[in-house]
PDB file of C-alpha atoms and ligand atoms in Angstrom:
ATOM      1  CA  UNK A 117      93.364  93.433  95.736  1.00  0.00           C
ATOM      2  CA  UNK A 118      96.501  92.626  97.831  1.00  0.00           C
ATOM      3  CA  UNK A 119      98.193  95.724  99.188  1.00  0.00           C
ATOM      4  CA  UNK A 120     100.628  93.562 101.417  1.00  0.00           C
ATOM      5  CA  UNK A 121     103.992  94.666  99.809  1.00  0.00           C
ATOM      6  CA  UNK A 122     107.273  95.072 101.214  1.00  0.00           C
ATOM      7  CA  UNK A 123     109.168  96.991  99.038  1.00  0.00           C
ATOM      8  CA  UNK A 124     106.265  99.386  97.754  1.00  0.00           C
ATOM      9  CA  UNK A 125     103.449 101.144  99.437  1.00  0.00           C
ATOM     10  CA  UNK A 126     100.113 101.629  98.145  1.00  0.00           C
ATOM     11  CA  UNK A 127      97.599 104.122  99.352  1.00  0.00           C
ATOM     12  CA  UNK A 128      94.033 104.920  98.476  1.00  0.00           C
ATOM     13  CA  UNK A 129      92.740 108.091  99.763  1.00  0.00           C
ATOM     14  CA  UNK A 130      89.297 108.469  98.271  1.00  0.00           C
ATOM     15  CA  UNK A 131      89.574 109.122  94.531  1.00  0.00           C
ATOM     16  CA  UNK A 132      93.336 109.212  94.359  1.00  0.00           C
ATOM     17  CA  UNK A 133      96.006 107.085  95.181  1.00  0.00           C
ATOM     18  CA  UNK A 134      99.872 107.123  96.192  1.00  0.00           C
ATOM     19  CA  UNK A 135     102.191 104.408  94.990  1.00  0.00           C
ATOM     20  CA  UNK A 136     105.504 104.788  97.065  1.00  0.00           C
ATOM     21  CA  UNK A 137     108.724 102.903  96.185  1.00  0.00           C
ATOM     22  CA  UNK A 138     109.757 102.042  99.855  1.00  0.00           C
ATOM     23  CA  UNK A 139     113.457 101.101 100.203  1.00  0.00           C
ATOM     24  CA  UNK A 140     114.505 104.467 101.736  1.00  0.00           C
ATOM     25  CA  UNK A 141     117.896 102.789 103.142  1.00  0.00           C
ATOM     26  CA  UNK A 142     118.996 101.941  99.409  1.00  0.00           C
ATOM     27  CA  UNK A 143     117.683 105.409  98.177  1.00  0.00           C
ATOM     28  CA  UNK A 144     114.789 103.521  96.809  1.00  0.00           C
ATOM     29  CA  UNK A 145     116.752 101.820  94.399  1.00  0.00           C
ATOM     30  CA  UNK A 146     114.686  99.299  92.029  1.00  0.00           C
ATOM     31  CA  UNK A 147     115.547  95.498  92.664  1.00  0.00           C
ATOM     32  CA  UNK A 148     113.968  92.492  91.333  1.00  0.00           C
ATOM     33  CA  UNK A 149     111.559  92.248  94.403  1.00  0.00           C
ATOM     34  CA  UNK A 150     110.217  95.916  93.928  1.00  0.00           C
ATOM     35  CA  UNK A 151     109.628  95.261  90.059  1.00  0.00           C
ATOM     36  CA  UNK A 152     107.615  92.007  90.936  1.00  0.00           C
ATOM     37  CA  UNK A 153     105.394  93.750  93.657  1.00  0.00           C
ATOM     38  CA  UNK A 154     104.996  96.693  91.033  1.00  0.00           C
ATOM     39  CA  UNK A 155     103.859  94.186  88.344  1.00  0.00           C
ATOM     40  CA  UNK A 156     101.428  92.264  90.818  1.00  0.00           C
ATOM     41  CA  UNK A 157      99.980  95.734  91.433  1.00  0.00           C
ATOM     42  CA  UNK A 158     100.041  97.455  88.196  1.00  0.00           C
ATOM     43  CA  UNK A 159      98.421  94.588  86.336  1.00  0.00           C
ATOM     44  CA  UNK A 160      95.367  94.454  88.770  1.00  0.00           C
ATOM     45  CA  UNK A 161      94.862  98.124  88.480  1.00  0.00           C
ATOM     46  CA  UNK A 162      94.945  97.981  84.675  1.00  0.00           C
ATOM     47  CA  UNK A 163      92.048  95.512  84.725  1.00  0.00           C
ATOM     48  CA  UNK A 164      90.138  96.960  87.815  1.00  0.00           C
ATOM     49  CA  UNK A 165      90.606 100.689  88.694  1.00  0.00           C
ATOM     50  CA  UNK A 166      88.814 100.117  92.097  1.00  0.00           C
ATOM     51  CA  UNK A 167      87.400 103.679  91.644  1.00  0.00           C
ATOM     52  CA  UNK A 168      90.807 105.317  91.469  1.00  0.00           C
ATOM     53  CA  UNK A 169      90.697 108.369  89.316  1.00  0.00           C
ATOM     54  CA  UNK A 170      94.426 109.421  89.495  1.00  0.00           C
ATOM     55  CA  UNK A 171      97.656 108.235  91.267  1.00  0.00           C
ATOM     56  CA  UNK A 172     100.872 109.874  92.397  1.00  0.00           C
ATOM     57  CA  UNK A 173     104.179 107.797  92.055  1.00  0.00           C
ATOM     58  CA  UNK A 174     106.910 108.846  94.607  1.00  0.00           C
ATOM     59  CA  UNK A 175     109.838 107.486  96.560  1.00  0.00           C
ATOM     60  CA  UNK A 176     110.010 107.224 100.313  1.00  0.00           C
ATOM     61  CA  UNK A 177     112.038 109.718 102.457  1.00  0.00           C
ATOM     62  CA  UNK A 178     113.209 113.255 101.479  1.00  0.00           C
ATOM     63  CA  UNK A 179     116.627 112.279  99.465  1.00  0.00           C
ATOM     64  CA  UNK A 180     115.639 110.366  96.636  1.00  0.00           C
ATOM     65  CA  UNK A 181     112.658 109.397  94.318  1.00  0.00           C
ATOM     66  CA  UNK A 182     114.658 106.613  93.051  1.00  0.00           C
ATOM     67  CA  UNK A 183     118.355 106.385  92.645  1.00  0.00           C
ATOM     68  CA  UNK A 184     118.151 103.930  89.952  1.00  0.00           C
ATOM     69  CA  UNK A 185     118.256 100.056  89.515  1.00  0.00           C
ATOM     70  CA  UNK A 186     119.687  98.146  92.225  1.00  0.00           C
ATOM     71  CA  UNK A 187     123.463  98.208  91.439  1.00  0.00           C
ATOM     72  CA  UNK A 188     124.328  95.622  94.186  1.00  0.00           C
ATOM     73  CA  UNK A 189     121.921  92.986  92.781  1.00  0.00           C
ATOM     74  CA  UNK A 190     122.984  93.798  89.082  1.00  0.00           C
ATOM     75  CA  UNK A 191     126.580  93.138  89.935  1.00  0.00           C
ATOM     76  CA  UNK A 192     126.501  89.421  89.603  1.00  0.00           C
ATOM     77  CA  UNK A 193     123.727  89.111  87.263  1.00  0.00           C
ATOM     78  CA  UNK A 194     124.530  86.668  84.072  1.00  0.00           C
ATOM     79  CA  UNK A 195     123.273  88.146  80.697  1.00  0.00           C
ATOM     80  CA  UNK A 196     120.084  85.979  80.587  1.00  0.00           C
ATOM     81  CA  UNK A 197     119.238  87.353  84.133  1.00  0.00           C
ATOM     82  CA  UNK A 198     119.982  91.136  82.994  1.00  0.00           C
ATOM     83  CA  UNK A 199     117.787  90.651  80.024  1.00  0.00           C
ATOM     84  CA  UNK A 200     114.850  89.505  82.142  1.00  0.00           C
ATOM     85  CA  UNK A 201     115.434  92.237  84.678  1.00  0.00           C
ATOM     86  CA  UNK A 202     115.342  94.938  82.038  1.00  0.00           C
ATOM     87  CA  UNK A 203     112.194  93.283  80.396  1.00  0.00           C
ATOM     88  CA  UNK A 204     110.641  93.136  83.734  1.00  0.00           C
ATOM     89  CA  UNK A 205     111.097  96.832  84.283  1.00  0.00           C
ATOM     90  CA  UNK A 206     109.979  97.640  80.872  1.00  0.00           C
ATOM     91  CA  UNK A 207     106.732  95.873  81.467  1.00  0.00           C
ATOM     92  CA  UNK A 208     106.081  98.068  84.400  1.00  0.00           C
ATOM     93  CA  UNK A 209     106.624 101.200  82.450  1.00  0.00           C
ATOM     94  CA  UNK A 210     104.365 100.085  79.902  1.00  0.00           C
ATOM     95  CA  UNK A 211     101.687  99.021  82.388  1.00  0.00           C
ATOM     96  CA  UNK A 212     102.242 102.495  84.074  1.00  0.00           C
ATOM     97  CA  UNK A 213     101.360 104.152  80.741  1.00  0.00           C
ATOM     98  CA  UNK A 214      98.279 101.911  80.202  1.00  0.00           C
ATOM     99  CA  UNK A 215      96.785 102.556  83.452  1.00  0.00           C
ATOM    100  CA  UNK A 216      93.368 104.155  82.560  1.00  0.00           C
ATOM    101  CA  UNK A 217      93.921 107.309  84.843  1.00  0.00           C
ATOM    102  CA  UNK A 218      96.475 109.918  85.017  1.00  0.00           C
ATOM    103  CA  UNK A 219      99.697 109.604  86.833  1.00  0.00           C
ATOM    104  CA  UNK A 220     102.042 111.843  88.375  1.00  0.00           C
ATOM    105  CA  UNK A 221     105.437 111.371  89.167  1.00  0.00           C
ATOM    106  CA  UNK A 222     106.394 113.288  92.308  1.00  0.00           C
ATOM    107  CA  UNK A 223     110.167 113.326  92.315  1.00  0.00           C
ATOM    108  CA  UNK A 224     111.509 114.129  95.776  1.00  0.00           C
ATOM    109  CA  UNK A 225     115.390 114.173  95.112  1.00  0.00           C
ATOM    110  CA  UNK A 226     117.442 111.842  92.979  1.00  0.00           C
ATOM    111  CA  UNK A 227     115.848 110.338  89.907  1.00  0.00           C
ATOM    112  CA  UNK A 228     118.588 108.726  88.444  1.00  0.00           C
ATOM    113  CA  UNK A 229     118.943 105.777  85.822  1.00  0.00           C
ATOM    114  CA  UNK A 230     115.697 103.325  86.494  1.00  0.00           C
ATOM    115  CA  UNK A 231     114.370 106.462  88.379  1.00  0.00           C
ATOM    116  CA  UNK A 232     114.411 108.786  85.661  1.00  0.00           C
ATOM    117  CA  UNK A 233     113.037 105.942  83.728  1.00  0.00           C
ATOM    118  CA  UNK A 234     110.294 105.316  85.732  1.00  0.00           C
ATOM    119  CA  UNK A 235     109.445 108.877  86.364  1.00  0.00           C
ATOM    120  CA  UNK A 236     109.081 109.345  82.349  1.00  0.00           C
ATOM    121  CA  UNK A 237     106.710 106.336  82.082  1.00  0.00           C
ATOM    122  CA  UNK A 238     104.256 108.588  84.112  1.00  0.00           C
ATOM    123  CA  UNK A 239     101.821 111.239  82.428  1.00  0.00           C
ATOM    124  CA  UNK A 240     103.894 114.021  83.698  1.00  0.00           C
ATOM    125  CA  UNK A 241     106.558 114.917  86.361  1.00  0.00           C
ATOM    126  CA  UNK A 242     106.548 117.410  89.154  1.00  0.00           C
ATOM    127  CA  UNK A 243     109.735 117.644  91.387  1.00  0.00           C
ATOM    128  CA  UNK A 244     111.116 119.435  94.151  1.00  0.00           C
ATOM    129  CA  UNK A 245     113.823 122.487  93.469  1.00  0.00           C
ATOM    130  CA  UNK A 246     116.383 119.868  94.774  1.00  0.00           C
ATOM    131  CA  UNK A 247     115.699 117.170  92.340  1.00  0.00           C
ATOM    132  CA  UNK A 248     118.292 115.708  90.445  1.00  0.00           C
ATOM    133  CA  UNK A 249     117.786 113.880  87.170  1.00  0.00           C
ATOM    134  CA  UNK A 250     120.017 111.673  84.751  1.00  0.00           C
ATOM    135  CA  UNK A 251     121.031 108.649  83.019  1.00  0.00           C
ATOM    136  CA  UNK A 252     124.335 107.942  84.394  1.00  0.00           C
ATOM    137  CA  UNK A 253     124.392 104.223  83.331  1.00  0.00           C
ATOM    138  CA  UNK A 254     127.688 104.545  81.014  1.00  0.00           C
ATOM    139  CA  UNK A 255     129.480 105.555  84.219  1.00  0.00           C
ATOM    140  CA  UNK A 256     128.936 101.958  85.380  1.00  0.00           C
ATOM    141  CA  UNK A 257     129.786 100.344  82.112  1.00  0.00           C
ATOM    142  CA  UNK A 258     125.990 100.030  81.491  1.00  0.00           C
ATOM    143  CA  UNK A 259     123.182 101.400  79.339  1.00  0.00           C
ATOM    144  CA  UNK A 260     119.748 102.316  80.242  1.00  0.00           C
ATOM    145  CA  UNK A 261     117.576  99.204  80.535  1.00  0.00           C
ATOM    146  CA  UNK A 262     113.852 100.576  81.558  1.00  0.00           C
ATOM    147  CA  UNK A 263     113.416 102.699  78.366  1.00  0.00           C
ATOM    148  CA  UNK A 264     115.904 105.678  78.858  1.00  0.00           C
ATOM    149  CA  UNK A 265     116.949 105.174  75.126  1.00  0.00           C
ATOM    150  CA  UNK A 266     113.515 105.551  74.040  1.00  0.00           C
ATOM    151  CA  UNK A 267     111.419 107.733  76.213  1.00  0.00           C
ATOM    152  CA  UNK A 268     113.944 110.550  76.804  1.00  0.00           C
ATOM    153  CA  UNK A 269     114.618 111.115  73.068  1.00  0.00           C
ATOM    154  CA  UNK A 270     110.974 111.491  72.579  1.00  0.00           C
ATOM    155  CA  UNK A 271     110.497 113.934  75.468  1.00  0.00           C
ATOM    156  CA  UNK A 272     113.465 116.139  74.941  1.00  0.00           C
ATOM    157  CA  UNK A 273     114.397 115.268  71.367  1.00  0.00           C
ATOM    158  CA  UNK A 274     117.283 112.767  70.085  1.00  0.00           C
ATOM    159  CA  UNK A 275     120.153 114.912  70.173  1.00  0.00           C
ATOM    160  CA  UNK A 276     119.761 116.306  73.710  1.00  0.00           C
ATOM    161  CA  UNK A 277     118.980 112.549  74.870  1.00  0.00           C
ATOM    162  CA  UNK A 278     122.058 111.571  73.197  1.00  0.00           C
ATOM    163  CA  UNK A 279     124.076 114.224  75.144  1.00  0.00           C
ATOM    164  CA  UNK A 280     122.316 113.338  78.513  1.00  0.00           C
ATOM    165  CA  UNK A 281     122.997 109.606  77.971  1.00  0.00           C
ATOM    166  CA  UNK A 282     126.855 109.702  76.695  1.00  0.00           C
ATOM    167  CA  UNK A 283     127.842 112.088  79.460  1.00  0.00           C
ATOM    168  CA  UNK A 284     125.797 110.424  82.164  1.00  0.00           C
ATOM    169  CA  UNK A 285     125.556 113.901  83.805  1.00  0.00           C
ATOM    170  CA  UNK A 286     123.381 115.175  86.325  1.00  0.00           C
ATOM    171  CA  UNK A 287     120.550 117.314  85.245  1.00  0.00           C
ATOM    172  CA  UNK A 288     119.195 120.083  87.881  1.00  0.00           C
ATOM    173  CA  UNK A 289     115.689 121.294  88.110  1.00  0.00           C
ATOM    174  CA  UNK A 290     116.062 124.326  85.854  1.00  0.00           C
ATOM    175  CA  UNK A 291     117.231 122.655  82.973  1.00  0.00           C
ATOM    176  CA  UNK A 292     114.781 119.621  83.637  1.00  0.00           C
ATOM    177  CA  UNK A 293     112.069 122.336  83.322  1.00  0.00           C
ATOM    178  CA  UNK A 294     113.666 124.187  80.424  1.00  0.00           C
ATOM    179  CA  UNK A 295     113.698 120.982  78.652  1.00  0.00           C
ATOM    180  CA  UNK A 296     110.267 119.992  79.450  1.00  0.00           C
ATOM    181  CA  UNK A 297     111.220 116.910  81.237  1.00  0.00           C
ATOM    182  CA  UNK A 298     109.747 118.639  84.395  1.00  0.00           C
ATOM    183  CA  UNK A 299     106.433 120.552  84.281  1.00  0.00           C
ATOM    184  CA  UNK A 300     106.581 122.304  87.601  1.00  0.00           C
ATOM    185  CA  UNK A 301     108.738 122.192  90.543  1.00  0.00           C
ATOM    186  CA  UNK A 302     108.277 122.959  94.490  1.00  0.00           C
ATOM    187  CA  UNK A 303     110.375 124.207  97.331  1.00  0.00           C
ATOM    188  CA  UNK A 304     108.881 121.383  99.537  1.00  0.00           C
ATOM    189  CA  UNK A 305     107.849 118.001  99.348  1.00  0.00           C
ATOM    190  CA  UNK A 306     104.519 118.897 101.108  1.00  0.00           C
ATOM    191  CA  UNK A 307     103.581 121.719  98.464  1.00  0.00           C
ATOM    192  CA  UNK A 308     104.621 119.103  95.640  1.00  0.00           C
ATOM    193  CA  UNK A 309     102.321 116.689  96.986  1.00  0.00           C
ATOM    194  CA  UNK A 310      99.357 119.176  97.649  1.00  0.00           C
ATOM    195  CA  UNK A 311      99.875 120.542  94.148  1.00  0.00           C
ATOM    196  CA  UNK A 312      99.717 117.020  92.633  1.00  0.00           C
ATOM    197  CA  UNK A 313      96.453 116.230  94.574  1.00  0.00           C
ATOM    198  CA  UNK A 314      94.955 119.587  93.311  1.00  0.00           C
ATOM    199  CA  UNK A 315      95.976 118.763  89.935  1.00  0.00           C
ATOM    200  CA  UNK A 316      94.309 115.198  90.023  1.00  0.00           C
ATOM    201  CA  UNK A 317      91.165 116.659  91.910  1.00  0.00           C
ATOM    202  CA  UNK A 318      90.946 119.438  88.479  1.00  0.00           C
ATOM    203  CA  UNK A 319      91.271 116.418  86.212  1.00  0.00           C
ATOM    204  CA  UNK A 320      88.768 114.203  88.061  1.00  0.00           C
ATOM    205  CA  UNK A 321      85.890 116.907  87.276  1.00  0.00           C
ATOM    206  CA  UNK A 322      86.512 116.208  83.713  1.00  0.00           C
ATOM    207  CA  UNK A 323      84.862 113.055  82.188  1.00  0.00           C
ATOM    208  CA  UNK A 324      86.980 110.051  83.254  1.00  0.00           C
ATOM    209  CA  UNK A 325      86.499 108.190  80.076  1.00  0.00           C
ATOM    210  CA  UNK A 326      87.497 111.177  78.031  1.00  0.00           C
ATOM    211  CA  UNK A 327      90.821 111.569  80.235  1.00  0.00           C
ATOM    212  CA  UNK A 328      91.633 107.967  79.720  1.00  0.00           C
ATOM    213  CA  UNK A 329      91.203 108.056  76.145  1.00  0.00           C
ATOM    214  CA  UNK A 330      93.082 111.116  75.851  1.00  0.00           C
ATOM    215  CA  UNK A 331      95.962 109.476  77.432  1.00  0.00           C
ATOM    216  CA  UNK A 332      95.325 106.130  75.594  1.00  0.00           C
ATOM    217  CA  UNK A 333      95.606 107.950  72.131  1.00  0.00           C
ATOM    218  CA  UNK A 334      98.534 110.153  73.106  1.00  0.00           C
ATOM    219  CA  UNK A 335     100.448 107.312  74.221  1.00  0.00           C
ATOM    220  CA  UNK A 336      99.900 104.961  71.288  1.00  0.00           C
ATOM    221  CA  UNK A 337     100.378 107.847  68.838  1.00  0.00           C
ATOM    222  CA  UNK A 338     104.010 108.042  70.317  1.00  0.00           C
ATOM    223  CA  UNK A 339     104.957 104.795  68.312  1.00  0.00           C
ATOM    224  CA  UNK A 340     103.119 105.962  65.039  1.00  0.00           C
ATOM    225  CA  UNK A 341     103.539 108.399  62.377  1.00  0.00           C
ATOM    226  CA  UNK A 342     101.701 111.354  62.494  1.00  0.00           C
ATOM    227  CA  UNK A 343      98.970 110.408  59.982  1.00  0.00           C
ATOM    228  CA  UNK A 344      98.720 106.928  61.826  1.00  0.00           C
ATOM    229  CA  UNK A 345      98.276 108.832  64.985  1.00  0.00           C
ATOM    230  CA  UNK A 346      95.417 111.073  63.307  1.00  0.00           C
ATOM    231  CA  UNK A 347      93.756 107.830  62.105  1.00  0.00           C
ATOM    232  CA  UNK A 348      93.591 106.283  65.960  1.00  0.00           C
ATOM    233  CA  UNK A 349      92.381 109.960  67.245  1.00  0.00           C
ATOM    234  CA  UNK A 350      89.582 110.062  64.835  1.00  0.00           C
ATOM    235  CA  UNK A 351      88.517 106.406  65.564  1.00  0.00           C
ATOM    236  CA  UNK A 352      88.378 106.921  69.314  1.00  0.00           C
ATOM    237  CA  UNK A 353      86.835 110.320  68.444  1.00  0.00           C
ATOM    238  CA  UNK A 354      83.817 108.741  66.776  1.00  0.00           C
ATOM    239  CA  UNK A 355      83.592 106.033  69.500  1.00  0.00           C
ATOM    240  CA  UNK A 356      83.471 108.373  72.552  1.00  0.00           C
ATOM    241  CA  UNK A 357      79.804 109.874  70.634  1.00  0.00           C
ATOM    242  CA  UNK A 358      78.363 106.551  71.853  1.00  0.00           C
ATOM    243  CA  UNK A 359      79.259 107.407  75.602  1.00  0.00           C
ATOM    244  CA  UNK A 360      77.171 108.923  78.270  1.00  0.00           C
ATOM    245  CA  UNK A 361      79.754 111.180  79.071  1.00  0.00           C
ATOM    246  CA  UNK A 362      80.001 112.656  75.688  1.00  0.00           C
ATOM    247  CA  UNK A 363      76.246 113.145  75.713  1.00  0.00           C
ATOM    248  CA  UNK A 364      76.014 114.511  79.201  1.00  0.00           C
ATOM    249  CA  UNK A 365      79.084 116.803  78.665  1.00  0.00           C
ATOM    250  CA  UNK A 366      77.564 118.244  75.851  1.00  0.00           C
ATOM    251  CA  UNK A 367      74.105 118.783  77.143  1.00  0.00           C
ATOM    252  CA  UNK A 368      75.318 120.327  80.290  1.00  0.00           C
ATOM    253  CA  UNK A 369      77.066 122.917  78.362  1.00  0.00           C
ATOM    254  CA  UNK A 370      73.727 123.853  76.340  1.00  0.00           C
ATOM    255  CA  UNK A 371      71.724 123.699  79.750  1.00  0.00           C
ATOM    256  CA  UNK A 372      74.662 125.996  81.320  1.00  0.00           C
ATOM    257  CA  UNK A 373      74.998 123.746  84.255  1.00  0.00           C
ATOM    258  CA  UNK A 374      77.768 121.570  85.495  1.00  0.00           C
ATOM    259  CA  UNK A 375      78.260 117.919  84.004  1.00  0.00           C
ATOM    260  CA  UNK A 376      77.760 114.995  86.001  1.00  0.00           C
ATOM    261  CA  UNK A 377      80.146 112.491  84.473  1.00  0.00           C
ATOM    262  CA  UNK A 378      79.866 108.651  85.082  1.00  0.00           C
ATOM    263  CA  UNK A 379      83.082 107.652  83.313  1.00  0.00           C
ATOM    264  CA  UNK A 380      81.322 105.614  80.396  1.00  0.00           C
TER     265      UNK A 380
HETATM  266  C1  HXC B 989     121.775 100.322  95.290  1.00  0.00           C
HETATM  267  C2  HXC B 989     122.079 101.982  96.187  1.00  0.00           C
HETATM  268  C3  HXC B 989     121.831 102.938  94.864  1.00  0.00           C
HETATM  269  C4  HXC B 989     121.485 102.090  93.807  1.00  0.00           C
HETATM  270  C5  HXC B 989     122.355 104.338  96.415  1.00  0.00           C
HETATM  271  N1  HXC B 989     122.348 103.192  96.996  1.00  0.00           N
HETATM  272  N2  HXC B 989     121.939 104.282  95.092  1.00  0.00           N
HETATM  273  N3  HXC B 989     122.054 100.984  96.381  1.00  0.00           N
HETATM  274  N4  HXC B 989     121.592 100.764  93.790  1.00  0.00           N
HETATM  275  N5  HXC B 989     121.244 102.531  92.512  1.00  0.00           N
HETATM  276  C6  HXC B 989     122.610 102.760  98.473  1.00  0.00           C
HETATM  277  C7  HXC B 989     124.027 103.163  98.767  1.00  0.00           C
HETATM  278  O1  HXC B 989     124.945 102.056  98.444  1.00  0.00           O
HETATM  279  C8  HXC B 989     124.087 103.402 100.231  1.00  0.00           C
HETATM  280  O2  HXC B 989     123.936 102.103 100.814  1.00  0.00           O
HETATM  281  C9  HXC B 989     122.563 104.308 100.181  1.00  0.00           C
HETATM  282  O3  HXC B 989     121.945 103.884  99.087  1.00  0.00           O
HETATM  283  C10 HXC B 989     122.928 105.822 100.392  1.00  0.00           C
HETATM  284  O4  HXC B 989     123.531 106.231  99.463  1.00  0.00           O
HETATM  285  P1  HXC B 989     124.834 107.210  99.360  1.00  0.00           P
HETATM  286  O5  HXC B 989     125.569 106.865  98.005  1.00  0.00           O
HETATM  287  O6  HXC B 989     125.854 106.789 100.464  1.00  0.00           O
HETATM  288  O7  HXC B 989     124.302 108.385  99.320  1.00  0.00           O
HETATM  289  P2  HXC B 989     124.682 109.882  98.769  1.00  0.00           P
HETATM  290  O8  HXC B 989     126.281 109.931  99.001  1.00  0.00           O
HETATM  291  O9  HXC B 989     124.135 110.740  99.077  1.00  0.00           O
HETATM  292  O10 HXC B 989     124.747 109.684  97.319  1.00  0.00           O
HETATM  293  C11 HXC B 989     123.517 109.486  96.701  1.00  0.00           C
HETATM  294  C12 HXC B 989     123.753 109.287  95.153  1.00  0.00           C
HETATM  295  C13 HXC B 989     124.428 107.886  95.144  1.00  0.00           C
HETATM  296  C14 HXC B 989     124.498 110.393  94.316  1.00  0.00           C
HETATM  297  C15 HXC B 989     122.401 109.012  94.660  1.00  0.00           C
HETATM  298  O11 HXC B 989     124.091 106.856  95.874  1.00  0.00           O
HETATM  299  C16 HXC B 989     124.726 107.569  93.615  1.00  0.00           C
HETATM  300  O12 HXC B 989     125.317 107.696  92.808  1.00  0.00           O
HETATM  301  N6  HXC B 989     123.891 106.184  93.445  1.00  0.00           N
HETATM  302  C17 HXC B 989     123.753 105.177  92.376  1.00  0.00           C
HETATM  303  C18 HXC B 989     123.092 106.224  91.085  1.00  0.00           C
HETATM  304  C19 HXC B 989     122.970 105.608  89.915  1.00  0.00           C
HETATM  305  O13 HXC B 989     124.273 105.363  89.273  1.00  0.00           O
HETATM  306  N7  HXC B 989     121.834 105.207  89.436  1.00  0.00           N
HETATM  307  C20 HXC B 989     121.660 104.253  88.029  1.00  0.00           C
HETATM  308  C21 HXC B 989     121.757 102.719  88.524  1.00  0.00           C
HETATM  309  S1  HXC B 989     122.055 101.956  86.807  1.00  0.00           S
HETATM  310  P3  HXC B 989     125.024 101.835 102.274  1.00  0.00           P
HETATM  311  O14 HXC B 989     124.641 100.529 102.379  1.00  0.00           O
HETATM  312  O15 HXC B 989     126.147 102.164 101.830  1.00  0.00           O
HETATM  313  O16 HXC B 989     124.066 102.965 103.278  1.00  0.00           O
HETATM  314  C22 HXC B 989     120.248 102.018  86.364  1.00  0.00           C
HETATM  315  C23 HXC B 989     120.199 101.047  85.410  1.00  0.00           C
HETATM  316  C24 HXC B 989     118.553 100.918  84.997  1.00  0.00           C
HETATM  317  O17 HXC B 989     119.486 102.349  86.968  1.00  0.00           O
HETATM  318  C25 HXC B 989     118.348  99.826  83.995  1.00  0.00           C
HETATM  319  C26 HXC B 989     118.150  98.496  84.423  1.00  0.00           C
HETATM  320  C27 HXC B 989     117.811  97.316  83.482  1.00  0.00           C
END
C-alpha cells in the first residue's frame, strides 16, 4: 500500500496504525487533497487491513485536531464543486465507519466543523482537556457537509444537536463529555495517545472477527428501526457460530485457558 502522502501521515506500529491529518500550518483544515489522499488510503484499508487491529485518527501539532474544511478553498467553489467536495468528505466518513477494526479519534485541540464531523465518524472519541468541539458553519453562511447534520443528532439527541448547529457555539470538554460526544479526557496529548493504545491493545485481545462484526452491526443498526436492527444482529449472531473464533472462545472458557483468536 502506498503511504507516500503529502497532507496525511500513515504510520503502522505493530498491530496498530496512526493516521494523522498533516497540515499543521492551516490547523489541519481539510482541503480536497486531504480528502483524496484519505480516500485512497481508506479504500485500500477497507479491503486489505494488512494485519491492522486498530487505528488512531489525530491531527498534527498541539493546537488542532482539524479546524474544519478548508475555508480558503471553499471561498471560490461553485455549487457543483461544493456538492462534489461534500460528497467526497462524506465518502471518507463512511469508509472510516466501514473499516473492519476500531478507530479512536484522539482530539488534540480544535475539532470544528469538518473536524468534529471526522471525529464523529470514528468509533469513539478521546480528547485533551483543552479540546474544543463545534459546528460553526452557520457563522460562515454554510451548513455542515461531512455528516454533521446527521451524526451529531444520533450521538447527542436531535434537539441538543439543533441548538449546537444553529448557534455554532464552541463546546468545551466537560460539556462534550456530559453529552456523550467524548468518552474520556486527558491532561496531555501523550497521556491520551498512551490511553488510546492501551484501549486498542485491550480490544485486540478479543476476537477481531467479533469486534469487526460488533462494529458493522452497530453502524448498520444506526440507520434502521430497532426491530430491523435486531434482525441484522440475529443474522450475524447466527453466522458467527460457523467461525473458528467462536469455537475457540467458548472452548477456552470451558477449558479455563486464554483463547487464541485468529480473526476468522
Ligand atoms: C483554512 C484555516 C482554517 C480553516 C484555521 N486556518 N482554520 N484555514 N480553513 N478551517 C488557518 C488560519 O487561516 C491561519 O492561517 C492558521 O490556520 C492559524 O489559524 P488562526 O486563526 O490564526 O489561529 P487562532 O487565532 O488560534 O484561531 C483558531 C481557530 C480559527 C479558532 C480554530 O482558526 C478558526 O475559527 N478557524 C475556522 C474554524 C471553522 O469555522 N471551521 C469550520 C469550517 S466550515 P494563516 O495563513 O493566517 O496563518 C466546515 C464545513 C465542513 O468545516 C463541510 C464541508 C463540505
